[in-house]
Short mmCIF file of C-alpha atoms in Angstrom, two decimals:
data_model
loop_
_atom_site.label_atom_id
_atom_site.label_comp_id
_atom_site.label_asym_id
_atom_site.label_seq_id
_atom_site.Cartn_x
_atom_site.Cartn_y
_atom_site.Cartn_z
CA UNK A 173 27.91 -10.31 -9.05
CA UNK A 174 24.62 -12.07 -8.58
CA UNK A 175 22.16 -11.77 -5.74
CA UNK A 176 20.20 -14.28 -4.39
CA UNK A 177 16.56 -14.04 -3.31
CA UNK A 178 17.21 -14.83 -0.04
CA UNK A 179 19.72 -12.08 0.30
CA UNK A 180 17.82 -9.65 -1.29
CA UNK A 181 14.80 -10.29 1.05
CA UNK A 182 16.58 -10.44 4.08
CA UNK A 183 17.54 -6.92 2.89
CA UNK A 184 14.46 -5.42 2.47
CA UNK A 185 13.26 -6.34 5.51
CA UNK A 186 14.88 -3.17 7.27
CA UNK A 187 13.05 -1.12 4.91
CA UNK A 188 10.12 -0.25 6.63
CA UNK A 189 6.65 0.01 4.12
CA UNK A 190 3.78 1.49 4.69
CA UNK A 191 1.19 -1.24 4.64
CA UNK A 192 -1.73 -0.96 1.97
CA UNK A 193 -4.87 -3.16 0.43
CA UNK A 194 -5.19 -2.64 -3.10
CA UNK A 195 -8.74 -3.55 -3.52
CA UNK A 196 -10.41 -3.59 -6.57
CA UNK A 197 -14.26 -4.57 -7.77
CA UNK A 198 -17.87 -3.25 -8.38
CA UNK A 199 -20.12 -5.57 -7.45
CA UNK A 200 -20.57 -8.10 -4.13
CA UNK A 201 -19.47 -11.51 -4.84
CA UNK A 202 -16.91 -9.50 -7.82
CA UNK A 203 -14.52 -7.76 -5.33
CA UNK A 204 -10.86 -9.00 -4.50
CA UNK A 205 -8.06 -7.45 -3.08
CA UNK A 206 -4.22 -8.00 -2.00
CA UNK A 207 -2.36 -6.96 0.89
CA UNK A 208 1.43 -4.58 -0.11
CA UNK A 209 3.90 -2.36 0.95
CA UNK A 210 4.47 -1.45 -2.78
CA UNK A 211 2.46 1.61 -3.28
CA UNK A 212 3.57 5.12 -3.17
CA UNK A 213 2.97 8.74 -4.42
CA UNK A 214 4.18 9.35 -8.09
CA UNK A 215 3.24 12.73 -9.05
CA UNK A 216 1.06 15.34 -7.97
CA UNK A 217 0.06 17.04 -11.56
CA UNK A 218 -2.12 14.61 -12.46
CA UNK A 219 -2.44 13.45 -8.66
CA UNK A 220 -1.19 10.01 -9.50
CA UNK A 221 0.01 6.56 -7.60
CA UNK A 222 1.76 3.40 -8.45
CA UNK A 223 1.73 0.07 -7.07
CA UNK A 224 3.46 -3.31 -7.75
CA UNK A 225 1.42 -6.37 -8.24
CA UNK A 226 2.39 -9.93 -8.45
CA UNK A 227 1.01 -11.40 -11.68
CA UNK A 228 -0.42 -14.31 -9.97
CA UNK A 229 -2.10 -12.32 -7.45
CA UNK A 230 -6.17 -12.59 -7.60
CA UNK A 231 -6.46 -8.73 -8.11
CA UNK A 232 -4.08 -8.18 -10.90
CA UNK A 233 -6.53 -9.46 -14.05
CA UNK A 234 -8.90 -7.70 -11.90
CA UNK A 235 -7.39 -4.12 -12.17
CA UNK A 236 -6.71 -4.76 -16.04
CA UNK A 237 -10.68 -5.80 -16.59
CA UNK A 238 -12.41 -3.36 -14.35
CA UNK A 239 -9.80 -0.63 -15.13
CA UNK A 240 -9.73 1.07 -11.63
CA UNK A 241 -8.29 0.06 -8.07
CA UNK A 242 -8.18 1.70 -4.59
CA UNK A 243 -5.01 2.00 -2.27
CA UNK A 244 -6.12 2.04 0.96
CA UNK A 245 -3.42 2.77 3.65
CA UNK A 246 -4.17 1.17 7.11
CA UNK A 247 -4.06 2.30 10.41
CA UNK A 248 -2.02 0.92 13.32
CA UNK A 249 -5.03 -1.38 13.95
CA UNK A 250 -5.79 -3.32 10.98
CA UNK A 251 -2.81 -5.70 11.02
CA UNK A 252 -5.30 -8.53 10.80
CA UNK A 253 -6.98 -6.84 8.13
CA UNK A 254 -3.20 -7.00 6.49
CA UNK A 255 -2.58 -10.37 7.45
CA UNK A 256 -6.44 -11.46 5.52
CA UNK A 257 -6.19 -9.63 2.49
CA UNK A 258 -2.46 -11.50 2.59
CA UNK A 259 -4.23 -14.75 2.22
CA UNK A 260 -2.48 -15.99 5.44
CA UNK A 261 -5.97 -16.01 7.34
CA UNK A 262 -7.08 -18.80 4.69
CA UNK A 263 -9.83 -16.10 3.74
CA UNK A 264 -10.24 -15.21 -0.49
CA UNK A 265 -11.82 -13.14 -2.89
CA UNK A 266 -14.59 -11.04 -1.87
CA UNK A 267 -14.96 -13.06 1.64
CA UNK A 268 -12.06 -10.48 2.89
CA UNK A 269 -14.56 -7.65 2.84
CA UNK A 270 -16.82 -9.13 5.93
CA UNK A 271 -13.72 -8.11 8.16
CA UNK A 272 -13.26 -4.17 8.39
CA UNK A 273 -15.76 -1.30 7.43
CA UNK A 274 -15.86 -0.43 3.40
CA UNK A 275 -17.63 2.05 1.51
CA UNK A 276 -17.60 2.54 -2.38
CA UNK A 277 -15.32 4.85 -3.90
CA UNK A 278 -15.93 7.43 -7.01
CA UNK A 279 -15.01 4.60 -9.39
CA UNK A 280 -17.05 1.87 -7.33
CA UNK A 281 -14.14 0.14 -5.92
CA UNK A 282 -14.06 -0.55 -2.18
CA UNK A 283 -12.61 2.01 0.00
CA UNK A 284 -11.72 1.32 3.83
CA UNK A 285 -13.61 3.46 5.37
CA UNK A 286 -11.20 4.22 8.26
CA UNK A 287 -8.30 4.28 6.46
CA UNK A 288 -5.20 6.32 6.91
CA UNK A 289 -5.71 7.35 3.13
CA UNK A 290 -7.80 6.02 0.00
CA UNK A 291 -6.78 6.43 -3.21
CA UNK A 292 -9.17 5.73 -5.65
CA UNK A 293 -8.07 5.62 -8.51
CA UNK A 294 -8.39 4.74 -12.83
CA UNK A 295 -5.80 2.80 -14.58
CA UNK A 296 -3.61 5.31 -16.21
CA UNK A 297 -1.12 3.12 -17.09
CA UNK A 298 0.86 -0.52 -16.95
CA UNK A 299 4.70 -1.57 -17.21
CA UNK A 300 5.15 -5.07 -17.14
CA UNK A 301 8.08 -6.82 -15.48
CA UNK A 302 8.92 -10.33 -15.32
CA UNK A 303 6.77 -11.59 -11.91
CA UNK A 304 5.17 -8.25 -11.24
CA UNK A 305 2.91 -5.37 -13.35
CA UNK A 306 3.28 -1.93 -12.32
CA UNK A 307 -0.10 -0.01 -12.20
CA UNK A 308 0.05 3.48 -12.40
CA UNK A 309 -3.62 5.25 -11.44
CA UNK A 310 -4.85 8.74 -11.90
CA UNK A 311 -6.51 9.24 -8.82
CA UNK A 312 -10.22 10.20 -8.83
CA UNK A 313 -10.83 10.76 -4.91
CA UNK A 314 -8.81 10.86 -1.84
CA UNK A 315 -9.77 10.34 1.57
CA UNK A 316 -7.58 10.62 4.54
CA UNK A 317 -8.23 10.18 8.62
CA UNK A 318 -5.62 12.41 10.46
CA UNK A 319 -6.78 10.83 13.76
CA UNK A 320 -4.63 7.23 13.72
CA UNK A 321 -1.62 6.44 13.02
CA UNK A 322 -0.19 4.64 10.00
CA UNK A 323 0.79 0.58 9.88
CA UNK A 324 4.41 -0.32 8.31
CA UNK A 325 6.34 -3.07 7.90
CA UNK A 326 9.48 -3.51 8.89
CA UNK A 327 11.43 -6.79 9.79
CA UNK A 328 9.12 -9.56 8.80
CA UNK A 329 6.23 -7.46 10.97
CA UNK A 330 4.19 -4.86 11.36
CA UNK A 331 4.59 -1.90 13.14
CA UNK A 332 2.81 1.40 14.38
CA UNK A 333 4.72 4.42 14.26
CA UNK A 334 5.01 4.76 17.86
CA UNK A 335 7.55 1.86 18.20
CA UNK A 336 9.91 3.81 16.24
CA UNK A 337 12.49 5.69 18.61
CA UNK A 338 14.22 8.61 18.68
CA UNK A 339 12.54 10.23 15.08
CA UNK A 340 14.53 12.93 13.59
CA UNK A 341 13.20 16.50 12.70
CA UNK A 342 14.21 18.97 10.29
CA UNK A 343 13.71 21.13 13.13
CA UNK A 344 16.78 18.75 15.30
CA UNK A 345 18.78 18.97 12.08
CA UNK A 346 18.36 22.43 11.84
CA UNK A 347 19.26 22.43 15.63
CA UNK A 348 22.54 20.22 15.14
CA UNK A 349 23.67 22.90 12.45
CA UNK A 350 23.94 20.03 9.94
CA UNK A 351 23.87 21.34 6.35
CA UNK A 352 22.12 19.19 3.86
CA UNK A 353 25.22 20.17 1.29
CA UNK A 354 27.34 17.37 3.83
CA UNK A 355 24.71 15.35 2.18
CA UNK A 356 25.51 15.52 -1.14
#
């Protein structure tokens, strides 16, 4: 059985993604970045991260010259940040970084300064798959606001945190004497 991409989108837009701009460059006038829900944790020992990026995007030959890339993690608020870096603004390249407040990272990358969390990171690593390339970075410096909430993605939009209803605790699971073995 085959699926098309049509179907498979219309999936995975009920999985929500956090939203992220993987921004990568030293110098003003050098710096790009792109706008994904593709980056997550991968390991803690080396503190490590992966993200996907589209081949044709203007940050992947980026990451593979200058080597390193952040993955900043917005807050509730920057979903026109999200929607710039995205390219749907009409805004490219290093023009994205007049909107939003950015500092440089340990590796010289831009890092959003009010970020949920900043990875900054040093290529580690790259798989290669037919549209996309999967970086893999060794993370040189965190940062992380605990004050604001987290943007996602979910349903062709995004989201804060706060829209979601009803969350679910360990603590009500615990409550509803529901054994993670019925899991399994």
């Amino acid at each position: 059985m085959t699926v098309d991409a049509q179907g498979f989108k219309q999936a995975m837009r009920h999985c929500a993604g956090a939203v992220a701009l993987v921004t990568v460059g030293r110098e003003p006038g050098q710096r790009t970045g792109l706008t994904v829900t593709s980056a997550c944790s991968l390991s803690d020992n080396p503190p490590s991260v992966l993200v996907c990026v589209n081949r044709n995007a203007s940050a992947h030959e980026r990451i593979r010259a200058e080597r390193h890339f952040v993955i900043n993690f917005l807050n509730e608020d920057h979903a026109l940040l999200a929607l710039t870096f995205s390219g749907q603004k009409g805004v490219n390249g290093d023009d994205r970084f007049a909107f939003g407040r950015w500092t440089t990272g340990a590796t010289g990358a831009p890092v959003l300064e009010d970020a949920v969390a900043a990875f900054d990171c040093v290529l580690a690593q790259e798989l290669e798959t037919k549209t996309h390339s999967i970086f893999i970075g060794e993370v040189q410096h965190v940062r992380a606001v605990t004050t604001v909430d987290p943007l996602i993605y979910l349903r062709s939009g995004f989201q804060s945190v706060r829209n979601i209803h009803d969350p679910i605790t360990l603590g009500d699971v615990d409550a509803r004497r529901v054994s993670w073995n019925e899991f399994s």
